[in-house]
Tab-separated table of C-alpha atoms in Angstrom:
chain	number	residue	atom	x	y	z
A	22	MET	CA	16.008	29.426	-22.443
A	23	PHE	CA	13.998	32.813	-20.487
A	24	ARG	CA	10.827	33.530	-21.238
A	25	ALA	CA	9.234	36.183	-18.002
A	26	ALA	CA	5.541	36.959	-17.550
A	27	LYS	CA	4.293	39.822	-15.351
A	28	ILE	CA	0.289	39.000	-13.661
A	29	SER	CA	-1.221	41.481	-12.358
A	30	CYS	CA	-4.256	40.677	-9.958
A	31	THR	CA	-6.399	42.296	-8.184
A	32	LYS	CA	-8.570	41.570	-4.539
A	33	SER	CA	-10.084	43.981	-1.418
A	34	GLY	CA	-7.796	46.702	-3.105
A	35	ASN	CA	-4.345	45.454	-2.423
A	36	SER	CA	-2.642	44.254	-5.207
A	37	LEU	CA	0.236	41.365	-6.470
A	38	SER	CA	2.277	41.554	-9.233
A	39	ALA	CA	3.856	38.282	-10.048
A	40	PHE	CA	6.962	37.461	-12.147
A	41	ARG	CA	7.441	34.367	-13.636
A	42	THR	CA	10.944	33.168	-15.498
A	43	VAL	CA	10.705	29.924	-17.056
A	44	SER	CA	13.353	28.290	-17.574
A	45	LEU	CA	14.148	24.013	-18.626
A	46	GLY	CA	10.898	23.677	-17.259
A	47	PHE	CA	11.410	24.809	-13.617
A	48	PHE	CA	9.641	27.946	-11.990
A	49	ARG	CA	10.896	30.656	-10.109
A	50	THR	CA	7.992	33.189	-8.679
A	51	VAL	CA	9.000	36.404	-7.415
A	52	TYR	CA	6.038	38.537	-5.535
A	53	ALA	CA	6.101	42.022	-4.899
A	54	LEU	CA	3.903	43.523	-2.889
A	55	ASP	CA	2.177	46.533	-3.154
A	56	LEU	CA	-0.019	46.821	-0.301
A	57	VAL	CA	-0.545	43.841	2.178
A	58	MET	CA	-1.421	40.279	2.256
A	59	CYS	CA	-3.124	39.887	-1.342
A	60	LEU	CA	-4.314	36.409	-1.279
A	61	ASP	CA	-5.876	36.041	-4.951
A	62	TYR	CA	-4.381	32.656	-6.277
A	63	THR	CA	-6.091	32.801	-9.884
A	64	ALA	CA	-2.742	33.625	-11.358
A	65	LEU	CA	-1.567	30.811	-9.611
A	66	MET	CA	-4.160	28.030	-10.465
A	67	GLU	CA	-3.527	28.850	-14.387
A	68	GLU	CA	-0.071	27.221	-14.183
A	69	CYS	CA	-0.562	24.431	-11.100
A	70	ILE	CA	-0.042	21.308	-13.076
A	71	PHE	CA	-2.884	19.795	-10.700
A	72	CYS	CA	-5.228	22.166	-11.649
A	73	LYS	CA	-4.354	21.117	-15.145
A	74	ILE	CA	-5.577	18.038	-14.489
A	75	VAL	CA	-8.475	18.548	-12.970
A	76	ARG	CA	-9.954	20.197	-15.918
A	77	ASP	CA	-8.737	17.507	-18.254
A	78	GLU	CA	-6.080	20.329	-19.412
A	79	LEU	CA	-2.929	17.733	-19.307
A	80	PRO	CA	-3.364	14.002	-19.687
A	81	SER	CA	-3.053	11.444	-16.219
A	82	TYR	CA	-4.198	7.845	-15.286
A	83	LYS	CA	-7.187	9.121	-13.719
A	84	VAL	CA	-7.799	5.783	-11.085
A	85	TYR	CA	-10.780	8.032	-8.702
A	86	GLU	CA	-12.498	10.818	-9.359
A	87	ASN	CA	-16.047	12.614	-7.498
A	88	GLU	CA	-17.341	16.369	-7.242
A	89	THR	CA	-14.604	16.660	-4.774
A	90	VAL	CA	-11.265	14.674	-5.465
A	91	LEU	CA	-9.780	13.539	-8.352
A	92	ALA	CA	-7.017	10.815	-7.759
A	93	PHE	CA	-4.394	9.246	-10.599
A	94	MET	CA	-1.839	7.044	-11.230
A	95	ASP	CA	2.433	9.522	-9.954
A	96	ILE	CA	4.049	8.818	-12.805
A	97	HIS	CA	7.505	9.090	-11.272
A	98	PRO	CA	5.926	6.388	-8.253
A	99	ILE	CA	8.133	5.210	-5.416
A	100	ARG	CA	6.808	1.917	-5.971
A	101	PRO	CA	4.140	0.621	-8.768
A	102	GLY	CA	0.704	1.733	-7.612
A	103	HIS	CA	1.375	5.367	-5.721
A	104	LEU	CA	-1.473	7.189	-6.268
A	105	LEU	CA	-1.729	10.556	-6.091
A	106	VAL	CA	-5.368	11.811	-4.226
A	107	VAL	CA	-6.077	16.038	-5.135
A	108	PRO	CA	-8.833	18.011	-4.096
A	109	LYS	CA	-10.097	19.578	-7.134
A	110	VAL	CA	-9.968	23.396	-5.579
A	111	HIS	CA	-6.700	24.856	-4.965
A	112	GLU	CA	-5.455	25.334	-2.596
A	113	PRO	CA	-1.675	24.798	-1.652
A	114	ASN	CA	-1.712	24.313	2.478
A	115	PHE	CA	-3.824	20.991	3.470
A	116	GLU	CA	-4.985	22.763	7.226
A	117	LYS	CA	-6.425	25.663	4.849
A	118	LEU	CA	-8.683	23.436	2.759
A	119	PRO	CA	-12.333	23.432	4.025
A	120	ILE	CA	-12.764	20.735	6.429
A	121	GLU	CA	-15.988	19.291	4.406
A	122	VAL	CA	-13.013	18.900	1.542
A	123	TYR	CA	-10.180	17.521	3.731
A	124	MET	CA	-12.851	15.183	4.895
A	125	HIS	CA	-13.942	14.132	1.685
A	126	VAL	CA	-9.695	13.906	0.281
A	127	MET	CA	-9.571	11.971	3.872
A	128	GLN	CA	-12.471	9.391	1.928
A	129	ALA	CA	-11.356	8.097	-1.036
A	130	THR	CA	-7.846	8.072	0.563
A	131	HIS	CA	-9.583	5.860	2.802
A	132	ILE	CA	-10.941	3.709	-0.304
A	133	LEU	CA	-8.541	3.762	-2.608
A	134	ALA	CA	-5.927	2.665	0.044
A	135	GLY	CA	-8.267	-0.921	0.625
A	136	ALA	CA	-8.898	-0.689	-3.219
A	137	ILE	CA	-4.140	-0.987	-3.909
A	138	LYS	CA	-4.406	-3.306	-0.941
A	139	ASN	CA	-6.837	-5.765	-3.100
A	140	ALA	CA	-4.918	-5.003	-6.200
A	141	LEU	CA	-1.536	-5.154	-5.289
A	142	LYS	CA	-1.550	-6.894	-2.043
A	143	PRO	CA	1.330	-4.926	-0.588
A	144	LYS	CA	2.306	-5.775	3.277
A	145	LYS	CA	1.286	-1.864	4.244
A	146	MET	CA	0.271	0.774	2.843
A	147	GLY	CA	2.053	4.683	3.503
A	148	LEU	CA	0.101	8.543	3.717
A	149	VAL	CA	2.171	11.618	2.813
A	150	ILE	CA	1.377	14.649	2.573
A	151	ALA	CA	3.822	17.335	2.171
A	152	GLY	CA	3.633	19.541	-1.324
A	153	TRP	CA	6.759	20.417	-1.176
A	154	ASP	CA	6.818	18.744	-5.250
A	155	VAL	CA	3.363	20.653	-6.602
A	156	PRO	CA	1.843	23.596	-4.595
A	157	HIS	CA	-1.508	21.724	-4.594
A	158	THR	CA	-2.711	19.962	-1.277
A	159	HIS	CA	-2.556	16.150	-2.464
A	160	VAL	CA	-2.019	13.219	-0.763
A	161	HIS	CA	1.018	10.014	-1.802
A	162	LEU	CA	-0.424	6.784	-1.055
A	163	ILE	CA	2.136	4.432	-1.506
A	164	PRO	CA	1.847	0.867	-1.257
A	165	THR	CA	4.876	-0.469	0.692
A	166	GLU	CA	6.789	-3.727	1.134
A	167	ASP	CA	9.339	-2.763	3.105
A	168	HIS	CA	10.206	0.783	6.105
A	169	GLU	CA	11.982	1.927	3.160
A	170	ASP	CA	9.602	2.862	0.764
A	171	ILE	CA	8.212	4.975	1.819
A	172	THR	CA	10.890	7.325	0.445
A	173	SER	CA	12.759	7.784	-2.659
A	174	LYS	CA	15.827	6.140	-1.071
A	175	ILE	CA	14.638	2.701	-3.764
A	176	LEU	CA	14.721	6.145	-6.413
A	177	LEU	CA	17.938	7.255	-5.455
A	178	GLU	CA	19.997	3.817	-5.477
A	179	GLY	CA	17.905	3.361	-8.990
A	180	LYS	CA	16.784	0.143	-8.542
A	181	GLU	CA	13.542	1.302	-9.910
A	182	GLY	CA	13.345	3.600	-13.154
A	183	ASN	CA	9.667	5.403	-13.695
A	184	PRO	CA	7.085	3.036	-15.506
A	185	SER	CA	5.610	3.080	-18.633
A	186	SER	CA	2.729	4.371	-19.996
A	187	GLU	CA	0.956	1.215	-20.787
A	188	THR	CA	2.302	-0.462	-16.725
A	189	LEU	CA	0.621	2.972	-15.665
A	190	THR	CA	-3.113	2.261	-17.059
A	191	THR	CA	-2.560	-1.486	-16.170
A	192	ILE	CA	-1.577	-0.656	-12.429
A	193	ALA	CA	-4.522	2.707	-12.883
A	194	GLU	CA	-7.190	-0.360	-14.117
A	195	LYS	CA	-6.890	-3.203	-11.432
A	196	ILE	CA	-7.184	-0.229	-8.665
A	197	ALA	CA	-10.143	0.960	-10.310
A	198	ALA	CA	-11.168	-2.302	-10.897
A	199	LYS	CA	-10.908	-2.699	-7.069
A	200	ILE	CA	-12.580	0.382	-5.347
A	201	LYS	CA	-16.154	-1.425	-4.945
A	202	ASP	CA	-14.718	-4.547	-2.728
A	203	SER	CA	-13.264	-1.113	-1.030
A	204	LEU	CA	-16.173	0.582	-0.344
């Protein structure tokens, strides 16, 4: 089952056409540039899963939110307590975030790392900014007990499955309750 959509946008006289083919939940996007470099993320933002979560169009297990940042439970965690910290503005590349937004993301990450430490008592906290899975800047904040916990080795070996909704809610509430202690 395939569905194709054409999205056009214009900016400064340049135009970009995006053709999106959807098959079994995977997106394949091909861009055709009519003129040099059109960077209008409007069409991409409409499809971005994190933008939809920020706009409350999709459910999430929120732990922390302010005007600039949202943090919620990863539904496919590497370890229990794995959070995603995202800026509310759509930017696929963290190095292109306005420095003020970047600082808010890192400040929230710092606070949340302390909250996770207080709530779940892991040995260490791991932090990863990769952006390959969802093209929206985000920080993976992962409680770790072992040096291999920061990788997906545990998931690949099938040692742990995805947590239930109840488990995610319980962990989110535990972490949120410890945020004030981490300020």
